[in-house]
Each structure stands twice: as structure tokens, then as C-alpha cells.
Coordinates of C-alpha atoms and ligand atoms in Angstrom, one line a residue:
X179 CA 20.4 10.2 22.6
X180 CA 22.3 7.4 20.7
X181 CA 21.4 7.3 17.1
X182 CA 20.6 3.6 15.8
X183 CA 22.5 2.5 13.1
X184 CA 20.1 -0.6 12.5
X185 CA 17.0 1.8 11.4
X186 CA 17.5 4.3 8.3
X187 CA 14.7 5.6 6.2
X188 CA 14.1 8.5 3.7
X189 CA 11.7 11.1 2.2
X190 CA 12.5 11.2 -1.6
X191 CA 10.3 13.8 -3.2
X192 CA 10.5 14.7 -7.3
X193 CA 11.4 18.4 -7.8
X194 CA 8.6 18.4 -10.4
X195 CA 6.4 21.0 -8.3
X196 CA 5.5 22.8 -5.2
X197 CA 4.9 20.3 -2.1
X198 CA 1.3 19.8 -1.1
X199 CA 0.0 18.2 2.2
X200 CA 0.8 14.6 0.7
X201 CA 3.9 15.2 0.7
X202 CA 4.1 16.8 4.2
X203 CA 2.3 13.3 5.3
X204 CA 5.0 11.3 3.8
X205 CA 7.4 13.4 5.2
X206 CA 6.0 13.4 8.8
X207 CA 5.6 9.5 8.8
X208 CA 9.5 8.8 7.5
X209 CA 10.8 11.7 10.1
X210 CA 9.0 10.9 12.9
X211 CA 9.6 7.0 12.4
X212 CA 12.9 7.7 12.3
X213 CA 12.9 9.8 15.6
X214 CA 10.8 6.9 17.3
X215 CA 13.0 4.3 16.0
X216 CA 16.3 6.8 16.8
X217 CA 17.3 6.3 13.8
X218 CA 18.0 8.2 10.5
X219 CA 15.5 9.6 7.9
X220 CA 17.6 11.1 4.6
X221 CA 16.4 13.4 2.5
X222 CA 16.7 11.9 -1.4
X223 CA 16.1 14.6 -4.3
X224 CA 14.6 12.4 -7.1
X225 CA 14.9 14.7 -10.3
X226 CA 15.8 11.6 -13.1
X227 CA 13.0 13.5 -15.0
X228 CA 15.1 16.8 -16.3
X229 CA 12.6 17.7 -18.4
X230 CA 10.2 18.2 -15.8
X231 CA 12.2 19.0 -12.0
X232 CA 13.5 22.5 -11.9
X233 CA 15.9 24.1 -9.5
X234 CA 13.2 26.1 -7.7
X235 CA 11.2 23.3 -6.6
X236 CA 14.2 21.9 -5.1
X237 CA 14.7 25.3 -2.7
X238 CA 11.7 24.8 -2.1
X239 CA 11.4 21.4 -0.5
X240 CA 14.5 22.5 1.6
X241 CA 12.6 25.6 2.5
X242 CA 8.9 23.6 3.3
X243 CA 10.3 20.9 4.7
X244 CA 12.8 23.4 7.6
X245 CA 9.5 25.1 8.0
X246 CA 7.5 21.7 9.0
X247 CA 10.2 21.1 11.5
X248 CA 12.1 18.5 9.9
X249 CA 16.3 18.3 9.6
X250 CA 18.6 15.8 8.0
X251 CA 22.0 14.5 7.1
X252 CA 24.3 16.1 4.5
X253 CA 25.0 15.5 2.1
X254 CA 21.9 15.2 0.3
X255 CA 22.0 12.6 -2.8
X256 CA 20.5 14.5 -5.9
X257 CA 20.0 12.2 -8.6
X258 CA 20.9 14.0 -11.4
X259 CA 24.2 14.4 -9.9
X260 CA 24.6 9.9 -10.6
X261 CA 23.2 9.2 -13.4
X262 CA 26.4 7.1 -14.6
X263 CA 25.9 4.7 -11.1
X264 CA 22.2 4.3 -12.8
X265 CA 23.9 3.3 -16.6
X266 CA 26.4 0.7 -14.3
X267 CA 23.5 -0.9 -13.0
X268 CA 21.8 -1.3 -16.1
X269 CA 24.3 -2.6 -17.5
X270 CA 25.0 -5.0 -14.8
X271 CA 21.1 -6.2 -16.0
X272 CA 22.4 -6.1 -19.5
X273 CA 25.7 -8.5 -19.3
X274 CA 22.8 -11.0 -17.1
X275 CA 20.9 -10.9 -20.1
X276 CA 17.7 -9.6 -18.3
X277 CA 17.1 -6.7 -20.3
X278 CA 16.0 -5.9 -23.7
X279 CA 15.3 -2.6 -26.2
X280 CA 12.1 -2.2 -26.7
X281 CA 10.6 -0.2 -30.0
X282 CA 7.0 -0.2 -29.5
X283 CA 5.3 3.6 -29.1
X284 CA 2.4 4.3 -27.0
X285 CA 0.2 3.3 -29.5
X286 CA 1.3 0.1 -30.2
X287 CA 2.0 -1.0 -26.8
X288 CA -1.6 0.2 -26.6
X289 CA -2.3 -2.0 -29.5
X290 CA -0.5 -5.4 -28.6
X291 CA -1.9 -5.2 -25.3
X292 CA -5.8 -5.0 -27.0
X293 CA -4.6 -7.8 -29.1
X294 CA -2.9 -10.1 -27.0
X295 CA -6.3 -9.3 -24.5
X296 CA -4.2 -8.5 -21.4
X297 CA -6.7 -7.2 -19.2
X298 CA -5.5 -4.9 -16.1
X299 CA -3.7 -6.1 -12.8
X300 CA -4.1 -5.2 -9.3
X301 CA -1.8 -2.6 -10.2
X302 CA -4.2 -1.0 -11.8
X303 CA -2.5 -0.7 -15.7
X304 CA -2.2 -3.6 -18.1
X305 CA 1.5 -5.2 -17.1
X306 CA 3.3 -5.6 -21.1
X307 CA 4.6 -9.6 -20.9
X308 CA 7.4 -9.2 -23.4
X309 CA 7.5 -9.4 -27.4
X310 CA 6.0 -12.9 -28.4
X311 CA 9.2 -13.3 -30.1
X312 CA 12.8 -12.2 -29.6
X313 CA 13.7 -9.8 -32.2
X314 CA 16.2 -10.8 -34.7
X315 CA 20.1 -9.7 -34.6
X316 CA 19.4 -8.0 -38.0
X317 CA 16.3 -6.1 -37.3
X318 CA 17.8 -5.2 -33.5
X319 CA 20.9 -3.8 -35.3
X320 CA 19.2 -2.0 -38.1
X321 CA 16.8 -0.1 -35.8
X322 CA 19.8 0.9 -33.5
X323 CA 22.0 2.5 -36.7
X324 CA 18.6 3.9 -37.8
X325 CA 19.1 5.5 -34.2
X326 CA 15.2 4.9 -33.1
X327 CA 13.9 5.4 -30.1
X328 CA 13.8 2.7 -27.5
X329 CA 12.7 1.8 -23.8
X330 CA 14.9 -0.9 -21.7
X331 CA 12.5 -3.2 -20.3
X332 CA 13.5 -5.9 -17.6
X333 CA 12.0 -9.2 -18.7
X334 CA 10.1 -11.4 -16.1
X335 CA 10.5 -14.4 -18.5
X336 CA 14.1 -14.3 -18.2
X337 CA 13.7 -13.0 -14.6
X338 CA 12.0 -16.1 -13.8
X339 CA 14.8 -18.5 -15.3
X340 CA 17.5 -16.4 -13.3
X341 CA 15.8 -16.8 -10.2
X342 CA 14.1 -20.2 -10.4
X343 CA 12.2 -21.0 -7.7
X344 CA 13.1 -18.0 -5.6
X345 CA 11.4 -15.9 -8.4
X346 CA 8.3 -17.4 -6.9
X347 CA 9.0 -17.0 -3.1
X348 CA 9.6 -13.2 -3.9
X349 CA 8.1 -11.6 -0.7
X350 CA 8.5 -8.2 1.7
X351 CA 7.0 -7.1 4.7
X352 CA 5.1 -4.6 4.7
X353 CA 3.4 -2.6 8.1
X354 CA 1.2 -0.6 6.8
X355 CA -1.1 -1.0 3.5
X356 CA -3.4 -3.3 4.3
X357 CA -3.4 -2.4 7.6
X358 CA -2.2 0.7 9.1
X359 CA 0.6 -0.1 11.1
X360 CA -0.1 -3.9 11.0
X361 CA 3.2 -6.2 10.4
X362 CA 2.2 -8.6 7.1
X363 CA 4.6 -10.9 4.6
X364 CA 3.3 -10.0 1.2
X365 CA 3.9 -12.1 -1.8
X366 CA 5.3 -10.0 -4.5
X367 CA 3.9 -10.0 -7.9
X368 CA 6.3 -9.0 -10.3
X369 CA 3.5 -9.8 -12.9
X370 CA 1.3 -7.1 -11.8
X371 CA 3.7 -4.7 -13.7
X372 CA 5.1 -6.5 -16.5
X373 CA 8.3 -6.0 -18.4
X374 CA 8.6 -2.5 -17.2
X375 CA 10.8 0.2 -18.5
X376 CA 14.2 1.0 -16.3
X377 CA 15.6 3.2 -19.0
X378 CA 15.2 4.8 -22.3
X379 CA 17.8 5.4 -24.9
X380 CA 18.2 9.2 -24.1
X381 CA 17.4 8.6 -20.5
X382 CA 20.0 6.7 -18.2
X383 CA 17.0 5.5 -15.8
X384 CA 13.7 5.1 -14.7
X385 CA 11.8 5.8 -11.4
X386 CA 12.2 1.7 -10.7
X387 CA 16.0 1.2 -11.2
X388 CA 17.3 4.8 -9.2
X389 CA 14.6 3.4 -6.2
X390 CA 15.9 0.2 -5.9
X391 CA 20.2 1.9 -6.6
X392 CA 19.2 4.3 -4.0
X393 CA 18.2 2.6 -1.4
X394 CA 20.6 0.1 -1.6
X395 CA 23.5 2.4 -1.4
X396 CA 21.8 4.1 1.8
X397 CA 21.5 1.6 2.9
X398 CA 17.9 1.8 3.8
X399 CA 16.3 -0.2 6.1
X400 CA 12.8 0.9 6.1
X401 CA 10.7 2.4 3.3
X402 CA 8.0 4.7 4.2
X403 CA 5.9 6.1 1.6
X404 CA 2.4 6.6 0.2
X405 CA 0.2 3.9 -0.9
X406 CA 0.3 5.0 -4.3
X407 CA 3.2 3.6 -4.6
X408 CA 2.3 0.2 -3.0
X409 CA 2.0 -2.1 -6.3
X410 CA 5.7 -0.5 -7.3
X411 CA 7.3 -2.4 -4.8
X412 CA 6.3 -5.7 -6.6
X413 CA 8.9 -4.6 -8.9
X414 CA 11.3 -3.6 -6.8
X415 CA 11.4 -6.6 -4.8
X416 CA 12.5 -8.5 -7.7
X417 CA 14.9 -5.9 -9.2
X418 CA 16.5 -6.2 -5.2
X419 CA 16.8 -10.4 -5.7
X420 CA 18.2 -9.9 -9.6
X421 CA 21.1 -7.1 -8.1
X422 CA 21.4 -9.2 -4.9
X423 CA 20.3 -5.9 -2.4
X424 CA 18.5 -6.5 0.2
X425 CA 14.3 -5.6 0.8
X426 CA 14.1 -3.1 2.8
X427 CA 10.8 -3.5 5.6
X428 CA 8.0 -1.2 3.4
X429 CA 5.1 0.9 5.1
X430 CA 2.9 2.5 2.6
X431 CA 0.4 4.9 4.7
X432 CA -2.9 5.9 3.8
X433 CA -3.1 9.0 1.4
X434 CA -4.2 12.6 1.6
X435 CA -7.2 12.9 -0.4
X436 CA -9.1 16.1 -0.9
X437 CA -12.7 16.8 -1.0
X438 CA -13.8 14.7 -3.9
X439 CA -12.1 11.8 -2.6
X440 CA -9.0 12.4 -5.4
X441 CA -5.5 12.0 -4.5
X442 CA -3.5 15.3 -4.3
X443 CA -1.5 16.1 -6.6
X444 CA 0.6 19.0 -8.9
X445 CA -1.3 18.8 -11.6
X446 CA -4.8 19.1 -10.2
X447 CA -3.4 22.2 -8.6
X448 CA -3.3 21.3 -5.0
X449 CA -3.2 23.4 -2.5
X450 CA 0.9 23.7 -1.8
X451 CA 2.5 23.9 1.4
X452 CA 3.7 27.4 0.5
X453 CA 0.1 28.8 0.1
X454 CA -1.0 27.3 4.0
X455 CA 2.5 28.6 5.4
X456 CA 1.3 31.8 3.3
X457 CA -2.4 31.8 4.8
X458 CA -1.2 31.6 8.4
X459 CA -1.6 28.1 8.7
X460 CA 0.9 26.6 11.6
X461 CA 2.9 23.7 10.9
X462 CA 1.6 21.7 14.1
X463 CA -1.6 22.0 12.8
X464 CA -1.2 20.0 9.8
X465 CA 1.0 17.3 11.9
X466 CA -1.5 17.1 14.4
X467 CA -3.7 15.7 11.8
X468 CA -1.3 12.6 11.6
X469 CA 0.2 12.3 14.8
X470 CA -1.0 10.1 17.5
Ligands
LIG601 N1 10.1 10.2 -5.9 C1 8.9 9.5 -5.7 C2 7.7 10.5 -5.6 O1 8.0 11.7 -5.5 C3 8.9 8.8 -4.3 C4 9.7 7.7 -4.4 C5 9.7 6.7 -3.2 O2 9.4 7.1 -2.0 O3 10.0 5.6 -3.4 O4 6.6 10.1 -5.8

């Protein structure tokens, strides 16, 4: 079978943990699109987070994710392993003039957004619009030799003067959130998020900037993940327009929850892939769930 060039996707789990059956459902819908579509899903280990991904997890995913049946190309892109592509891009914000340091902690990012009464998005957190004024040269320079910590945050305001009008045409299609498997054009809403962070000062990236690098440079045609991650992409969108990469086509499928209705996850101590594989459980079985 000839492999289509036209349709590439990718699975691009966070070495942060054991896998659990959200992740085999992400997995299963990227793979087996790609095997519908003939094209080709990649395997992406997103580990930016070195304080929390460890090289066990890693094996691991290979190991779980052979066992549910899956294969892809080599190499696989590791993250860690281009953190200086990350710094270019930032930078390549930076000479725009679309990103600024940021000093406020927790708390008083917690505390302007009380005060400036910015109540919560769709995204569910309250978006941060950007200092109420620029901060001087003097100050800026005096907090940088005093070597504080800082977050580099993309500004929407000057976002929205770099675009113009296209800032407000910003859209993506998406075939699956609303809708399983139904084909939409979505507005995005870069304003659902706010200024968000796309580095730190002792870390080269965030989640949002290695995304949007990453898929670029895979070219990726089709991005297939959990709706979790649905109100992200009204980011990305408009990091894609500012770099000049194209929108992928997004499907964000319905979650895994567990008995109480919650989303799975690590830290609740979901049941891992490992333990079913351990209990007996088949690897068809679980797909079965999905499939069809
Ligand atoms: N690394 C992200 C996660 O594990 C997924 C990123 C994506 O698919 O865009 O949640």
C-alpha cells in the first residue's frame, strides 16, 4: 500500500508518568487515522518539563504503545534533545516585538486578575491581558541584573497590531469536538487564554511554543488529540499566523473518564496501561472500546 504524503499526524505524550487508557485512546485515534488515511502518525516525546519526565516513563511508552499494536517512523523527535530550535523561535517573537518578560508570581497574577475583575473564559482559567502599562527600560533592566525570575508572555495587544484584520479572521477546522467526527470552521479565540507564557528565564519553552515548532517542522497535517486540549488550540492558531506555519486540520475526541465522571490522569493514580497488560487484560479489548 502506497503511503500518502498529503496526511501526517502524531501521538505526543509527556514522559511525566505511566500511560493510562487516555492515552491509549489518543493513541488509537492518531494511529488508526493515519492507517485509514494511509498516511503517517509520528511518535513525538514531549519531555520540555525536565523536572518532571524521567527516562523510564519514556521506555515505557515505547514498550505500552508496541504492546497496543502500534509502530512508527524513526527517528523519534525527543524534545529535550532541541531546546535551542525552541530559544530561535522565541527569539524570532522577540526581534517582532511580540513578547515580553513578565515578573509577576502566582500570587500576584492571582491578585491583578481579582483586581482588574477578569472573570474566567471558556477556557476555563482567567486569560492575563498584559501589564496595564509597559514597564520602563530602567525598571526592565534593573530586575534583569538583579537576575529575577521571569515568564515570556506573547502579547495579544501587540498580536492584534501585527496581524490586523487577519488577527480577527483567525480560524481552524476542527472534526471532532463539538461533534464527533463532524467537519466545523471554528473561530479562534486567542482571548480565551491571554498573554500566555511560551518560556521562562530558566526554561527555553513552554508546552504552546514546542506544539506549534513541532508540528510545523513535521509537517503535520492533522492534529488528533484529547479535548482537553481543545481551548489550547486558540493559541496555537495564532502563534501558527505570527510564525507564518500553517494550521494543521484539529480533531479533539471525547475523553476517557472514570467512574466519577473525572478525567484520567497521573496524579489521581489512574489505572496505567502496565497494570491491565499486567492483569491479563488484551490489548483488543481496550481498542474495541473505540473502534467502529
Ligand atoms: N504532550 C501533551 C500531553 O501529553 C500532548 C500534546 C498534543 O497532543 O498537542 O498532554
Amino acid at each position: 500500500m502506497t503511503q500518502s504524503q498529503d496526511f501526517r499526524t502524531r501521538f505526543a505524550p509527556s514522559p511525566t508518568g505511566y500511560l493510562h487508557l487516555g492515552h491509549a485512546r489518543s493513541a488509537y485515534e492518531a494511529f488508526s487515522a493515519a492507517d485509514r488515511e494511509q498516511g503517517t502518525c509520528f511518535l513525538r516525546i514531549e519531555d520540555i518539563d525536565q523536572t518532571r519526565c524521567r527516562p523510564e516513563f519514556e521506555a515505557a511508552i515505547f514498550e505500552d504503545l508496541a504492546w497496543l499494536g502500534f509502530s512508527w517512523p524513526q527517528p523519534v523527535r525527543r524534545q529535550s534533545d532541541h531546546f535551542d530550535s525552541y530559544e530561535k523561535a522565541l527569539k524570532r517573537l522577540d526581534d517582532m516585538g511580540l513578547v515580553y518578560r513578565c515578573f509577576l508570581t502566582r500570587r500576584e497574577l492571582e491578585a491583578e486578575l481579582e483586581a482588574r475583575g477578569i472573570e474566567t473564559s471558556p477556557a476555563g482559567e482567567r486569560p492575563y491581558p498584559g501589564p496595564r502599562a509597559a514597564m520602563s527600560a530602567d525598571e526592565l533592566q534593573s530586575r534583569i541584573g538583579k537576575g529575577e525570575a521571569f515568564a515570556w508572555r506573547l502579547s495579544l495587544d501587540r498580536a492584534r497590531d501585527y496581524l490586523g484584520d487577519a488577527f480577527h479572521t483567525l480560524m481552524f477546522v476542527e472534526e471532532g469536538y463539538l461533534e464527533y467526527r463532524k467537519t466545523t470552521e471554528e473561530k479562534a479565540h486567542p482571548d480565551w487564554l491571554g498573554d500566555v507564557v511560551l518560556a521562562r528565564k530558566d526554561s527555553p519553552t513552554s508546552y504552546h511554543l514546542a506544539v506549534c515548532h513541532d508540528d510545523n517542522l513535521q509537517q503535520i497535517s492533522h492534529v488528533i488529540r484529547g479535548a482537553d486540549l481543545y481551548h489550547a488550540t486558540h493559541i496555537h492558531v495564532l502563534i501558527q499566523a505570527l510564525m507564518g506555519w500553517p494550521t494543521p486540520v484539529y480533531t479533539h475526541h471525547e475523553l476517557v473518564l472514570d467512574d466519577q465522571q473525572n478525567k484520567l490522569s497521573k496524579s489521581r493514580g489512574s489505572e496505567t496501561l502496565r497494570k491491565l497488560r499486567e492483569d491479563g487484560v488484551r490489548p483488543e479489548t481496550l481498542i474495541a472500546r473505540w473502534a467502529g
